[in-house]
PDB file of C-alpha atoms and ligand atoms in Angstrom:
ATOM      1  CA  MET A   9       0.891  -0.678  20.402  1.00  0.00           C
ATOM      2  CA  LYS A  10       3.763  -3.008  19.684  1.00  0.00           C
ATOM      3  CA  ILE A  11       3.691  -5.270  16.633  1.00  0.00           C
ATOM      4  CA  ALA A  12       4.687  -8.897  17.254  1.00  0.00           C
ATOM      5  CA  GLU A  13       5.828 -11.759  15.030  1.00  0.00           C
ATOM      6  CA  THR A  14       2.385 -13.307  15.538  1.00  0.00           C
ATOM      7  CA  ASP A  15       0.586 -10.322  13.960  1.00  0.00           C
ATOM      8  CA  ALA A  16      -0.607 -10.072  10.374  1.00  0.00           C
ATOM      9  CA  LEU A  17      -1.855  -7.064   8.414  1.00  0.00           C
ATOM     10  CA  ILE A  18      -4.865  -7.673   6.157  1.00  0.00           C
ATOM     11  CA  VAL A  19      -5.193  -5.046   3.407  1.00  0.00           C
ATOM     12  CA  VAL A  20      -8.733  -5.213   2.053  1.00  0.00           C
ATOM     13  CA  ASP A  21      -9.590  -4.342  -1.559  1.00  0.00           C
ATOM     14  CA  VAL A  22      -7.379  -1.295  -2.202  1.00  0.00           C
ATOM     15  CA  GLN A  23      -8.283  -1.457  -5.894  1.00  0.00           C
ATOM     16  CA  ASN A  24      -8.791   1.187  -8.571  1.00  0.00           C
ATOM     17  CA  ASP A  25     -12.568   0.737  -8.774  1.00  0.00           C
ATOM     18  CA  PHE A  26     -12.942   1.665  -5.070  1.00  0.00           C
ATOM     19  CA  CYS A  27     -10.803   4.792  -5.448  1.00  0.00           C
ATOM     20  CA  PRO A  28     -11.716   8.198  -6.941  1.00  0.00           C
ATOM     21  CA  GLY A  29     -12.389   7.773 -10.671  1.00  0.00           C
ATOM     22  CA  GLY A  30     -13.313   4.101 -10.216  1.00  0.00           C
ATOM     23  CA  ALA A  31     -16.648   2.392 -10.903  1.00  0.00           C
ATOM     24  CA  LEU A  32     -17.586   2.126  -7.212  1.00  0.00           C
ATOM     25  CA  ALA A  33     -15.525   4.976  -5.842  1.00  0.00           C
ATOM     26  CA  VAL A  34     -15.438   5.224  -2.064  1.00  0.00           C
ATOM     27  CA  PRO A  35     -15.116   8.884  -0.960  1.00  0.00           C
ATOM     28  CA  ASN A  36     -11.383   9.512  -0.426  1.00  0.00           C
ATOM     29  CA  GLY A  37     -10.720   5.822  -0.897  1.00  0.00           C
ATOM     30  CA  ASP A  38      -7.171   6.540  -2.059  1.00  0.00           C
ATOM     31  CA  ALA A  39      -6.402   8.192   1.305  1.00  0.00           C
ATOM     32  CA  VAL A  40      -5.817   4.742   2.780  1.00  0.00           C
ATOM     33  CA  VAL A  41      -2.768   4.102   0.598  1.00  0.00           C
ATOM     34  CA  SER A  42      -0.213   6.259   2.475  1.00  0.00           C
ATOM     35  CA  PRO A  43      -0.959   4.981   5.983  1.00  0.00           C
ATOM     36  CA  ILE A  44      -0.977   1.386   4.724  1.00  0.00           C
ATOM     37  CA  ASN A  45       2.334   1.848   2.900  1.00  0.00           C
ATOM     38  CA  ARG A  46       3.803   3.467   6.017  1.00  0.00           C
ATOM     39  CA  ILE A  47       2.942   0.660   8.437  1.00  0.00           C
ATOM     40  CA  MET A  48       3.298  -2.427   6.263  1.00  0.00           C
ATOM     41  CA  GLU A  49       7.001  -3.036   6.790  1.00  0.00           C
ATOM     42  CA  GLN A  50       6.409  -3.516  10.521  1.00  0.00           C
ATOM     43  CA  PHE A  51       4.484  -6.705   9.756  1.00  0.00           C
ATOM     44  CA  SER A  52       6.185  -9.990   8.986  1.00  0.00           C
ATOM     45  CA  LEU A  53       3.020 -11.268   7.303  1.00  0.00           C
ATOM     46  CA  LEU A  54       0.827  -9.341   4.866  1.00  0.00           C
ATOM     47  CA  VAL A  55      -2.456 -10.368   3.280  1.00  0.00           C
ATOM     48  CA  PHE A  56      -3.987  -8.526   0.322  1.00  0.00           C
ATOM     49  CA  SER A  57      -7.567  -9.259  -0.672  1.00  0.00           C
ATOM     50  CA  ARG A  58      -9.062  -8.395  -4.042  1.00  0.00           C
ATOM     51  CA  ASP A  59     -12.664  -8.153  -5.115  1.00  0.00           C
ATOM     52  CA  TRP A  60     -12.437 -10.320  -8.245  1.00  0.00           C
ATOM     53  CA  HIS A  61     -15.784 -10.631  -9.989  1.00  0.00           C
ATOM     54  CA  PRO A  62     -16.900 -12.274 -13.202  1.00  0.00           C
ATOM     55  CA  ARG A  63     -18.615  -9.958 -15.704  1.00  0.00           C
ATOM     56  CA  ASP A  64     -22.055 -11.273 -14.740  1.00  0.00           C
ATOM     57  CA  HIS A  65     -21.718 -11.139 -10.940  1.00  0.00           C
ATOM     58  CA  CYS A  66     -25.065 -11.167  -9.108  1.00  0.00           C
ATOM     59  CA  SER A  67     -24.338  -7.898  -7.240  1.00  0.00           C
ATOM     60  CA  PHE A  68     -24.166  -5.889 -10.478  1.00  0.00           C
ATOM     61  CA  SER A  69     -27.154  -3.746 -11.395  1.00  0.00           C
ATOM     62  CA  GLN A  70     -27.882  -1.566 -14.439  1.00  0.00           C
ATOM     63  CA  MET A  71     -29.460   0.974 -12.080  1.00  0.00           C
ATOM     64  CA  PRO A  72     -27.221   0.629  -9.022  1.00  0.00           C
ATOM     65  CA  GLU A  73     -28.432   1.909  -5.673  1.00  0.00           C
ATOM     66  CA  PHE A  74     -24.960   1.634  -4.102  1.00  0.00           C
ATOM     67  CA  ARG A  75     -26.039  -0.789  -1.405  1.00  0.00           C
ATOM     68  CA  ASP A  76     -25.777  -4.542  -0.789  1.00  0.00           C
ATOM     69  CA  GLY A  77     -27.059  -6.418  -3.848  1.00  0.00           C
ATOM     70  CA  SER A  78     -27.133  -3.349  -6.106  1.00  0.00           C
ATOM     71  CA  TRP A  79     -23.692  -2.200  -7.187  1.00  0.00           C
ATOM     72  CA  PRO A  80     -22.424  -0.891 -10.493  1.00  0.00           C
ATOM     73  CA  GLN A  81     -20.209  -3.344 -12.365  1.00  0.00           C
ATOM     74  CA  HIS A  82     -16.846  -3.234 -10.553  1.00  0.00           C
ATOM     75  CA  CYS A  83     -13.590  -5.152 -10.053  1.00  0.00           C
ATOM     76  CA  VAL A  84     -14.128  -7.387 -13.061  1.00  0.00           C
ATOM     77  CA  GLN A  85     -11.345  -9.997 -13.201  1.00  0.00           C
ATOM     78  CA  ASN A  86      -8.282  -8.774 -15.128  1.00  0.00           C
ATOM     79  CA  SER A  87      -9.762  -5.317 -15.814  1.00  0.00           C
ATOM     80  CA  PRO A  88      -7.845  -2.119 -14.900  1.00  0.00           C
ATOM     81  CA  GLY A  89     -10.480  -1.360 -12.226  1.00  0.00           C
ATOM     82  CA  ALA A  90      -9.604  -4.590 -10.432  1.00  0.00           C
ATOM     83  CA  GLU A  91      -5.900  -3.756 -10.187  1.00  0.00           C
ATOM     84  CA  PHE A  92      -4.442  -2.607  -6.906  1.00  0.00           C
ATOM     85  CA  HIS A  93      -4.120   1.175  -6.584  1.00  0.00           C
ATOM     86  CA  GLY A  94      -0.940   2.144  -8.427  1.00  0.00           C
ATOM     87  CA  SER A  95       0.709   3.680  -5.344  1.00  0.00           C
ATOM     88  CA  LEU A  96       0.033   0.767  -3.019  1.00  0.00           C
ATOM     89  CA  ARG A  97       3.141  -1.209  -2.134  1.00  0.00           C
ATOM     90  CA  VAL A  98       2.470  -4.862  -2.855  1.00  0.00           C
ATOM     91  CA  PRO A  99       5.313  -7.175  -1.751  1.00  0.00           C
ATOM     92  CA  LEU A 100       5.389 -10.382  -3.771  1.00  0.00           C
ATOM     93  CA  ASP A 101       5.786 -12.601  -0.708  1.00  0.00           C
ATOM     94  CA  ALA A 102       2.372 -11.545   0.618  1.00  0.00           C
ATOM     95  CA  ILE A 103      -0.695 -13.796   0.734  1.00  0.00           C
ATOM     96  CA  PHE A 104      -3.214 -12.871  -1.976  1.00  0.00           C
ATOM     97  CA  ILE A 105      -6.922 -13.625  -1.689  1.00  0.00           C
ATOM     98  CA  ASN A 106      -9.359 -13.271  -4.583  1.00  0.00           C
ATOM     99  CA  LYS A 107     -13.015 -13.227  -3.596  1.00  0.00           C
ATOM    100  CA  GLY A 108     -16.421 -12.863  -5.225  1.00  0.00           C
ATOM    101  CA  GLU A 109     -15.478 -15.122  -8.116  1.00  0.00           C
ATOM    102  CA  ALA A 110     -18.678 -17.186  -8.134  1.00  0.00           C
ATOM    103  CA  PRO A 111     -21.296 -15.399 -10.300  1.00  0.00           C
ATOM    104  CA  GLU A 112     -24.224 -16.268  -8.022  1.00  0.00           C
ATOM    105  CA  LYS A 113     -22.657 -15.460  -4.640  1.00  0.00           C
ATOM    106  CA  GLU A 114     -21.607 -12.235  -2.865  1.00  0.00           C
ATOM    107  CA  ALA A 115     -18.361 -12.486  -0.894  1.00  0.00           C
ATOM    108  CA  TYR A 116     -17.433  -9.396   1.082  1.00  0.00           C
ATOM    109  CA  SER A 117     -15.058 -11.002   3.593  1.00  0.00           C
ATOM    110  CA  ALA A 118     -11.436 -11.903   2.874  1.00  0.00           C
ATOM    111  CA  PHE A 119     -12.238 -15.096   4.827  1.00  0.00           C
ATOM    112  CA  SER A 120     -15.127 -15.978   2.433  1.00  0.00           C
ATOM    113  CA  GLU A 121     -13.214 -18.484   0.352  1.00  0.00           C
ATOM    114  CA  GLY A 122     -12.525 -20.473   3.493  1.00  0.00           C
ATOM    115  CA  THR A 123      -8.763 -20.934   3.449  1.00  0.00           C
ATOM    116  CA  LEU A 124      -7.419 -17.745   5.026  1.00  0.00           C
ATOM    117  CA  ALA A 125      -8.058 -18.615   8.685  1.00  0.00           C
ATOM    118  CA  GLU A 126      -6.204 -21.930   8.375  1.00  0.00           C
ATOM    119  CA  THR A 127      -3.361 -20.350   6.450  1.00  0.00           C
ATOM    120  CA  LEU A 128      -2.936 -17.694   9.143  1.00  0.00           C
ATOM    121  CA  ARG A 129      -3.095 -20.243  11.975  1.00  0.00           C
ATOM    122  CA  ALA A 130      -0.538 -22.405  10.197  1.00  0.00           C
ATOM    123  CA  ARG A 131       1.768 -19.368  10.070  1.00  0.00           C
ATOM    124  CA  GLY A 132       1.350 -18.808  13.817  1.00  0.00           C
ATOM    125  CA  VAL A 133      -0.795 -15.699  13.557  1.00  0.00           C
ATOM    126  CA  LYS A 134      -2.690 -14.740  16.726  1.00  0.00           C
ATOM    127  CA  ARG A 135      -3.758 -11.176  15.954  1.00  0.00           C
ATOM    128  CA  VAL A 136      -4.817  -9.451  12.749  1.00  0.00           C
ATOM    129  CA  PHE A 137      -4.831  -5.754  11.893  1.00  0.00           C
ATOM    130  CA  ILE A 138      -7.285  -4.707   9.201  1.00  0.00           C
ATOM    131  CA  ALA A 139      -7.147  -1.735   6.818  1.00  0.00           C
ATOM    132  CA  GLY A 140      -8.605  -0.852   3.417  1.00  0.00           C
ATOM    133  CA  LEU A 141     -11.935  -0.491   1.614  1.00  0.00           C
ATOM    134  CA  ALA A 142     -14.760  -0.303   2.329  1.00  0.00           C
ATOM    135  CA  THR A 143     -15.330   0.064   6.094  1.00  0.00           C
ATOM    136  CA  ASP A 144     -19.075  -0.657   5.811  1.00  0.00           C
ATOM    137  CA  TYR A 145     -18.755  -3.762   3.584  1.00  0.00           C
ATOM    138  CA  CYS A 146     -15.616  -5.785   2.934  1.00  0.00           C
ATOM    139  CA  VAL A 147     -13.626  -4.398   5.872  1.00  0.00           C
ATOM    140  CA  LYS A 148     -16.515  -4.995   8.273  1.00  0.00           C
ATOM    141  CA  PHE A 149     -17.220  -8.553   7.157  1.00  0.00           C
ATOM    142  CA  THR A 150     -13.506  -9.384   7.178  1.00  0.00           C
ATOM    143  CA  ALA A 151     -13.167  -8.078  10.748  1.00  0.00           C
ATOM    144  CA  LEU A 152     -16.268  -9.941  11.978  1.00  0.00           C
ATOM    145  CA  ASP A 153     -15.032 -13.185  10.401  1.00  0.00           C
ATOM    146  CA  ALA A 154     -11.589 -12.666  11.938  1.00  0.00           C
ATOM    147  CA  VAL A 155     -13.128 -12.440  15.410  1.00  0.00           C
ATOM    148  CA  ARG A 156     -15.281 -15.506  14.695  1.00  0.00           C
ATOM    149  CA  ALA A 157     -12.190 -17.411  13.573  1.00  0.00           C
ATOM    150  CA  GLY A 158     -10.593 -16.685  16.952  1.00  0.00           C
ATOM    151  CA  PHE A 159      -8.109 -13.959  16.063  1.00  0.00           C
ATOM    152  CA  GLU A 160      -7.632 -10.893  18.184  1.00  0.00           C
ATOM    153  CA  THR A 161      -8.781  -8.256  15.702  1.00  0.00           C
ATOM    154  CA  VAL A 162      -7.758  -4.611  15.396  1.00  0.00           C
ATOM    155  CA  LEU A 163      -9.291  -2.148  12.924  1.00  0.00           C
ATOM    156  CA  LEU A 164      -6.936   0.629  11.810  1.00  0.00           C
ATOM    157  CA  LEU A 165      -9.564   3.331  11.476  1.00  0.00           C
ATOM    158  CA  ASP A 166      -7.527   6.013   9.689  1.00  0.00           C
ATOM    159  CA  ALA A 167      -6.468   3.447   7.088  1.00  0.00           C
ATOM    160  CA  CYS A 168     -10.097   2.624   6.147  1.00  0.00           C
ATOM    161  CA  ARG A 169     -12.821   4.517   4.264  1.00  0.00           C
ATOM    162  CA  GLY A 170     -16.524   3.719   3.896  1.00  0.00           C
ATOM    163  CA  VAL A 171     -19.089   3.926   1.091  1.00  0.00           C
ATOM    164  CA  ALA A 172     -21.574   6.054   3.092  1.00  0.00           C
ATOM    165  CA  PRO A 173     -21.385   7.886   6.461  1.00  0.00           C
ATOM    166  CA  GLU A 174     -24.334   6.221   8.264  1.00  0.00           C
ATOM    167  CA  SER A 175     -23.461   2.671   7.271  1.00  0.00           C
ATOM    168  CA  THR A 176     -19.827   3.356   8.177  1.00  0.00           C
ATOM    169  CA  GLU A 177     -20.796   4.576  11.667  1.00  0.00           C
ATOM    170  CA  ALA A 178     -23.075   1.561  12.091  1.00  0.00           C
ATOM    171  CA  ALA A 179     -20.310  -0.769  10.905  1.00  0.00           C
ATOM    172  CA  ILE A 180     -17.850   0.626  13.452  1.00  0.00           C
ATOM    173  CA  GLU A 181     -20.404   0.095  16.252  1.00  0.00           C
ATOM    174  CA  GLU A 182     -21.122  -3.432  15.033  1.00  0.00           C
ATOM    175  CA  MET A 183     -17.414  -4.273  14.928  1.00  0.00           C
ATOM    176  CA  LYS A 184     -16.847  -2.844  18.428  1.00  0.00           C
ATOM    177  CA  ALA A 185     -19.784  -4.851  19.782  1.00  0.00           C
ATOM    178  CA  ALA A 186     -18.281  -7.997  18.244  1.00  0.00           C
ATOM    179  CA  GLY A 187     -14.992  -7.380  20.069  1.00  0.00           C
ATOM    180  CA  VAL A 188     -12.937  -5.636  17.381  1.00  0.00           C
ATOM    181  CA  PHE A 189     -10.436  -3.132  18.812  1.00  0.00           C
ATOM    182  CA  ILE A 190     -10.481   0.216  17.030  1.00  0.00           C
ATOM    183  CA  CYS A 191      -7.201   2.109  16.787  1.00  0.00           C
ATOM    184  CA  GLN A 192      -5.145   4.393  14.543  1.00  0.00           C
ATOM    185  CA  THR A 193      -1.991   3.667  12.554  1.00  0.00           C
ATOM    186  CA  GLY A 194      -0.267   6.309  14.704  1.00  0.00           C
ATOM    187  CA  ASP A 195      -0.744   4.055  17.727  1.00  0.00           C
ATOM    188  CA  LEU A 196       1.589   1.551  16.023  1.00  0.00           C
ATOM    189  CA  LEU A 197       4.215   3.949  14.818  1.00  0.00           C
ATOM    190  CA  TYR A 198       4.958   6.096  17.817  1.00  0.00           C
ATOM    191  CA  GLU A 199       4.777   3.488  20.558  1.00  0.00           C
TER     192      GLU A 199
HETATM  193  C1  VGL B   2     -17.051  -3.915  -1.694  1.00  0.00           C
HETATM  194  C2  VGL B   2     -19.116  -3.304  -2.459  1.00  0.00           C
HETATM  195  C3  VGL B   2     -19.097  -4.281  -3.404  1.00  0.00           C
HETATM  196  C4  VGL B   2     -15.916  -3.681  -0.744  1.00  0.00           C
HETATM  197  C5  VGL B   2     -17.003  -4.916  -2.639  1.00  0.00           C
HETATM  198  O1  VGL B   2     -14.755  -3.993  -1.094  1.00  0.00           O
HETATM  199  O2  VGL B   2     -16.178  -3.172   0.353  1.00  0.00           O
HETATM  200  N1  VGL B   2     -18.117  -3.133  -1.603  1.00  0.00           N
HETATM  201  N2  VGL B   2     -18.023  -5.089  -3.498  1.00  0.00           N
HETATM  202 ZN1   ZN B   3     -17.789  -6.419  -5.138  1.00  0.00          ZN
END
């Protein structure tokens, strides 16, 4: 698959708290860093989203069940857990999206704050590639919103990891049904 000037790469929530040792560690979450680093220079436009919660965010629970609405405290604004993974390459000319800042509202999608679709359209973007964490939550909702916003949408499966196996499988099916193309970073590199 050939990358065009009208493509953007959206890197979703590759933050310490979603990686091994973090508050809401996704199994092998850090495995997404190498493929993302490897492909990013092919894209003329990069977007990095960050889960960026206040201390009292409504999704936080004292007895977390690791599902929607019941997470351990994670990605608190300006905390080490909210920082990007230390090995992730983060070019300064990228677009950065913070989400989940309102205490009373969950915001899984990088499009939640409402400005990303317009920003991408204004930059001439037609197709978005999506990678990062977690497949069954923020990646899924970002991909579904991208389709809804009218972008051709490609999920880079080997550059994503999910919270749990069943919800990850279900998320992949849901994305496919919505029109998301599923491919591998290798399909970009060795074209
Ligand atoms: C996420 C759970 C809670 C994610 C964010 O980035 O997928 N998951 N907050
Ligand atoms: Zn969160």
